[in-house]
Tab-separated table of C-alpha atoms in Angstrom:
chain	number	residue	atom	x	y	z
R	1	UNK	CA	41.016	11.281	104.800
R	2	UNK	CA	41.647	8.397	102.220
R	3	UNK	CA	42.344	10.487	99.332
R	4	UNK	CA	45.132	12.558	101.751
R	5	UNK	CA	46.810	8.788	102.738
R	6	UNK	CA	46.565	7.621	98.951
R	7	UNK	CA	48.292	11.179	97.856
R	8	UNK	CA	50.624	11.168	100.861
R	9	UNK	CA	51.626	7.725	99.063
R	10	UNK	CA	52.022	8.119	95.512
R	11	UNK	CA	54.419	11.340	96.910
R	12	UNK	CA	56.254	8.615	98.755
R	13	UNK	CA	57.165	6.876	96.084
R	14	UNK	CA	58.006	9.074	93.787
R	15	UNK	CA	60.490	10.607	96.408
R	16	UNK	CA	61.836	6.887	97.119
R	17	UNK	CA	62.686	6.627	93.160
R	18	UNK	CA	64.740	10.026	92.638
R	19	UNK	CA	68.136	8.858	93.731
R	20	UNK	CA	67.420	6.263	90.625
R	21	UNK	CA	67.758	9.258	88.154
R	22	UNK	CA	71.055	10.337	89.102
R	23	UNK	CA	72.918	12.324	86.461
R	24	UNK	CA	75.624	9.982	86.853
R	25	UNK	CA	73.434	6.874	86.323
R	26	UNK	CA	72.091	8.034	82.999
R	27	UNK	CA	72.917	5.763	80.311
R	28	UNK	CA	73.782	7.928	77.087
R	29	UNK	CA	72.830	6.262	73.251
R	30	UNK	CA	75.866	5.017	71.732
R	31	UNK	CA	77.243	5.737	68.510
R	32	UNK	CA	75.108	9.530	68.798
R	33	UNK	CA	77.203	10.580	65.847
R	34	UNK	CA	76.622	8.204	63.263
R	35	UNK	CA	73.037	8.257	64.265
R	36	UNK	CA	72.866	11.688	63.596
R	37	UNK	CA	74.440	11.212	60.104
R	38	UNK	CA	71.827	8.592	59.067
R	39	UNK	CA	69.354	10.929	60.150
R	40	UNK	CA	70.532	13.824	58.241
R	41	UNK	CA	70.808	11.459	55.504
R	42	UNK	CA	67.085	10.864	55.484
R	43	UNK	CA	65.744	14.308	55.430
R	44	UNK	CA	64.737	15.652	51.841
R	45	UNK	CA	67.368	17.772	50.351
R	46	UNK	CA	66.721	20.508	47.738
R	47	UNK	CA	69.101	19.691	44.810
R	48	UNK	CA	69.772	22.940	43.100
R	49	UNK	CA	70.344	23.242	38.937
R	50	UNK	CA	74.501	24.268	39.601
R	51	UNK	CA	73.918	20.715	41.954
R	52	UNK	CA	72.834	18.826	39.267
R	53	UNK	CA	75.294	19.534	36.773
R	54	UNK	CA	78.490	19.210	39.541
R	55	UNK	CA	76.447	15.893	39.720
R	56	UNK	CA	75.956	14.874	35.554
R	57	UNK	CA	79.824	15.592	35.066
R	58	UNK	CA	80.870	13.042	38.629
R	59	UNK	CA	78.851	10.568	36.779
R	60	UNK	CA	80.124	10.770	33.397
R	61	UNK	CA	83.736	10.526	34.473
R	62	UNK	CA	82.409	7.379	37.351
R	63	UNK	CA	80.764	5.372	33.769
R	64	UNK	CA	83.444	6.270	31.360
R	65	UNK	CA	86.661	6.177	33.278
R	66	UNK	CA	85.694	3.170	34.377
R	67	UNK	CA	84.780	1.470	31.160
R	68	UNK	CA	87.915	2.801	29.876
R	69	UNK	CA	89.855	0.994	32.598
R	70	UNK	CA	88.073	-2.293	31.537
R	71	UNK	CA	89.239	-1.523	27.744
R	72	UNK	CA	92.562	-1.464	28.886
R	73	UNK	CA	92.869	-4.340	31.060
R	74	UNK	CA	90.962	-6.666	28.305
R	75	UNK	CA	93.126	-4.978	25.579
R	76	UNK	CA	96.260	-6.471	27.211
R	77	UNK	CA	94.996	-9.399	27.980
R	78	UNK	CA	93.595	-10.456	24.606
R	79	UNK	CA	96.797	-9.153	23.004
R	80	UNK	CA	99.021	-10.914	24.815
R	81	UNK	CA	96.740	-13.774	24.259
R	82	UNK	CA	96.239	-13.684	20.790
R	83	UNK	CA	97.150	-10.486	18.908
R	84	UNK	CA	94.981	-8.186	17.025
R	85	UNK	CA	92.544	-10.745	15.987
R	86	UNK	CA	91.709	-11.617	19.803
R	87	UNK	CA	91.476	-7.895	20.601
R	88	UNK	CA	89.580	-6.856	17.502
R	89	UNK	CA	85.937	-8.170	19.205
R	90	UNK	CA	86.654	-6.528	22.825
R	91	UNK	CA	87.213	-2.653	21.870
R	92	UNK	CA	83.562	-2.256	22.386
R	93	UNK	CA	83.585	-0.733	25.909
R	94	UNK	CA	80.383	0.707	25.588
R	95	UNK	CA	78.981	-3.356	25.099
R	96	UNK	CA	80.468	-4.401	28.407
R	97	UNK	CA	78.362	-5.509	30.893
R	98	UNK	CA	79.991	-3.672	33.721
R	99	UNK	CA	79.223	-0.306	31.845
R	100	UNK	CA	75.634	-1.524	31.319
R	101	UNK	CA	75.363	-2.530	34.612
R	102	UNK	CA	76.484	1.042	36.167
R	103	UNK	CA	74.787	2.852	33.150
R	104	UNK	CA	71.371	1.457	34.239
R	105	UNK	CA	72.120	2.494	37.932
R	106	UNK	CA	72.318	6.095	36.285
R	107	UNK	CA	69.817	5.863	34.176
R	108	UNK	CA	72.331	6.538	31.369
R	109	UNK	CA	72.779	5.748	27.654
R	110	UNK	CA	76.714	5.925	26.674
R	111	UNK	CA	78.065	6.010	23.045
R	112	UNK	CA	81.734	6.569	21.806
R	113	UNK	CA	81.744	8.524	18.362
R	114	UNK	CA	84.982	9.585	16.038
R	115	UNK	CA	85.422	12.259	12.990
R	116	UNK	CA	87.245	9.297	11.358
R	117	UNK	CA	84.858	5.886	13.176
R	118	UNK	CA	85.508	2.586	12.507
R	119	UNK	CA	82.706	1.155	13.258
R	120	UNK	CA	79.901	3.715	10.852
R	121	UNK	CA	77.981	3.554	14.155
R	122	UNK	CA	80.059	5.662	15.539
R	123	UNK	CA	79.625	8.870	13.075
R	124	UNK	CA	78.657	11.730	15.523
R	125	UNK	CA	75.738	13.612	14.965
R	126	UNK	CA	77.310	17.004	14.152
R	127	UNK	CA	81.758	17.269	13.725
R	128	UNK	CA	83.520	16.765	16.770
R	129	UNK	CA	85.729	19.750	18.100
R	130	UNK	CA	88.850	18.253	18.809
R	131	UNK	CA	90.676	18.725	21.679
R	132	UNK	CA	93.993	18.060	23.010
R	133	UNK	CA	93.082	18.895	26.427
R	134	UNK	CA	91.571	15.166	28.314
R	135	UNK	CA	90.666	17.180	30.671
R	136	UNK	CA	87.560	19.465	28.716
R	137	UNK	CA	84.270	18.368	29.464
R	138	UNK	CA	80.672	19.075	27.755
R	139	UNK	CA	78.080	19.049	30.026
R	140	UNK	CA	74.696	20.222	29.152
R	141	UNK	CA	70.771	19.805	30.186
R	142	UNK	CA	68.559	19.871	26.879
R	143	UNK	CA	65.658	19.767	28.732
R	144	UNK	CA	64.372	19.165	32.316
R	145	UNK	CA	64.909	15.525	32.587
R	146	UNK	CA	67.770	15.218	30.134
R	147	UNK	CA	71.229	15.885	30.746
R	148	UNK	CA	73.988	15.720	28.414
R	149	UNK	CA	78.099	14.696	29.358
R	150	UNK	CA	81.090	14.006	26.291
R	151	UNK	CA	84.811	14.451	27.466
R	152	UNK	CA	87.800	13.550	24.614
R	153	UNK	CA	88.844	10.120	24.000
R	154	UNK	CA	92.287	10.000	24.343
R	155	UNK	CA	94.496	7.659	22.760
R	156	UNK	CA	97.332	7.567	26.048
R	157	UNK	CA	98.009	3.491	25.686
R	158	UNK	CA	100.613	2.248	23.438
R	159	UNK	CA	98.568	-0.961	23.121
R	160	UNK	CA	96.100	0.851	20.943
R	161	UNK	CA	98.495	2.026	18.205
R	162	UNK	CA	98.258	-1.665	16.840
R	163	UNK	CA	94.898	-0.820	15.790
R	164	UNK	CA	94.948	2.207	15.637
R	165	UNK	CA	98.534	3.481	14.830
R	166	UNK	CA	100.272	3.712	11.028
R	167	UNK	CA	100.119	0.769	9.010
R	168	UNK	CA	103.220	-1.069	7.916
R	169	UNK	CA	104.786	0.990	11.330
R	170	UNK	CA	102.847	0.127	14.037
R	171	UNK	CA	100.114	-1.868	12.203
R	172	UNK	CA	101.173	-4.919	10.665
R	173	UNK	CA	99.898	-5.270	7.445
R	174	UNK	CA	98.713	-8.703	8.447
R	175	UNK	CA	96.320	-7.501	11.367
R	176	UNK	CA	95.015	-4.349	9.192
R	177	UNK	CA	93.636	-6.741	6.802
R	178	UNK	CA	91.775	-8.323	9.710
R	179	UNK	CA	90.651	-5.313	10.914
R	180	UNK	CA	89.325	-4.126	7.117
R	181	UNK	CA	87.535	-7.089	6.659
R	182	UNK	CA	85.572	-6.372	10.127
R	183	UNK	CA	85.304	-2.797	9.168
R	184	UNK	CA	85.477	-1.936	5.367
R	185	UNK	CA	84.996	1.099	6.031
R	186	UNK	CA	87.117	1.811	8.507
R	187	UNK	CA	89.107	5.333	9.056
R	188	UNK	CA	90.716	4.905	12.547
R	189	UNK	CA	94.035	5.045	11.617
R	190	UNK	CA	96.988	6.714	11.586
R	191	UNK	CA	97.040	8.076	14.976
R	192	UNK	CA	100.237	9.313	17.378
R	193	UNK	CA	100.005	8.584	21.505
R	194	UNK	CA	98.386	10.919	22.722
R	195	UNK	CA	96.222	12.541	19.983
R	196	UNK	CA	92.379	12.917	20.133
R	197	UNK	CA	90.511	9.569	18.514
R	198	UNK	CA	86.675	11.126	19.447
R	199	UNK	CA	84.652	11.263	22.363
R	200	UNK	CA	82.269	9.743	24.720
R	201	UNK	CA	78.507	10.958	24.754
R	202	UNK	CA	76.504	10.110	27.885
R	203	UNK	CA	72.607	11.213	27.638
R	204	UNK	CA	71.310	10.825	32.066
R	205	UNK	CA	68.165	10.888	33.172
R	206	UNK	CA	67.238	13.822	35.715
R	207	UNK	CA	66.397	11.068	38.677
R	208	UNK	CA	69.509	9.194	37.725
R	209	UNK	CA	71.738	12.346	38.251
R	210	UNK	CA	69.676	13.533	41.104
R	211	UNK	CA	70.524	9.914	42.956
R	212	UNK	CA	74.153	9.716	41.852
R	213	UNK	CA	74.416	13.455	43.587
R	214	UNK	CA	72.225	12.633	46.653
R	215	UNK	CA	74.969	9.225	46.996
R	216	UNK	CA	77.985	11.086	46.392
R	217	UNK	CA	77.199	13.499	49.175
R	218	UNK	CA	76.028	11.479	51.924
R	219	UNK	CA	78.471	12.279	54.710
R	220	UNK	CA	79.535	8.617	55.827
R	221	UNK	CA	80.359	8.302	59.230
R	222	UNK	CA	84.138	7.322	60.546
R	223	UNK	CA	84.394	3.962	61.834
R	224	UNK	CA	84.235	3.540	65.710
R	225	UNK	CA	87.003	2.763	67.564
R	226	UNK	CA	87.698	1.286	70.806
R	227	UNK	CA	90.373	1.678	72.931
């Protein structure tokens, strides 16, 4: 007879605490969608060989553009500044912290090399096919954890013919002895706008390009609005 009361009660109360679950007193999870994104984000993704590559050439263009945008600006600057001689030390963009900084997020080693370098550093392995076309890009993967970008370096700032122009036209005879005396050996010259001065050559790690890809894909969710 006990155990009959004590079920009669627990059925009590579980009847007395339905009209609590209402479907109109259920409380939904905010922000559902972008907690779904972060999820998705978090589930292992199998990065295919095509992936990869897509992914080597993003990252090639994110390092180099960008230390070519640096170049520029500290080009100007310098020049205005102080002529050739101040500029002369600064068109190292491959030196420049912010491209060592980003090239050791990618696990990447960046070089610029030239058929006709002023800097004998800069001799490329085997000749340079030159290309009028900024656009063309290299991209390769040696072996399974190497991966290979180059794209033209194109000479599409005015700025730069003072270095890199004719002499006694756009160099002053002045500054090329400057620059000859930092490079004795130097063959950059004689260059129109727009012409083809050599190329960048990025060498990536695998895990490098597989991060950069896994990054540039994450869906990133729309900020919430409230009206």
């Amino acid at each position: 007879m006990r155990r009959l009361v004590c079920a009669a009660g627990v059925a009590a109360f579980f009847l007395a605490a339905l009209p609590a679950c209402r479907p109109d007193q259920i409380q939904h999870l905010k922000d559902s969608k972008r907690i779904g994104i972060e999820a998705e984000n978090w589930v292992v993704k199998r990065i295919m060989p095509a992936d990869l590559l897509h992914a080597t050439r993003w990252a090639g263009d994110s390092l180099t553009l960008s230390a070519d945008r640096e170049l520029h600006r500290l080009l100007a600057e310098r020049l205005a500044q102080g002529g050739v001689a101040a500029a002369l030390p600064y068109c190292r963009p491959e030196t420049y912290a912010s491209t060592d900084s980003l090239a050791h997020v990618l696990k990447a080693t960046a070089q610029r090399v030239s058929n006709k370098p002023r800097n004998p550093q800069h001799q490329p392995a085997t000749q340079l096919v030159a290309s009028q076309n900024d656009t063309m890009r290299n991209i390769a993967r040696p072996s399974a954890e190497v991966f290979t970008y180059q794209r033209p370096i194109v000479l599409d700032d005015a700025l730069c013919l003072r270095c890199h122009g004719e002499v006694g036209k756009d160099i002053a005879a002045a500054d090329y002895a400057l620059i000859k005396k930092a490079y004795p050996t130097d063959q950059a010259i004689g260059y129109q706008r727009g012409a083809v001065v050599g190329a960048w050559q990025v060498r990536f790690a695998r895990n490098g390009v597989a991060e950069f890809y896994t990054m540039k894909t994450r869906k990133v969710p729309k900020p919430h609005k409230l009206f």
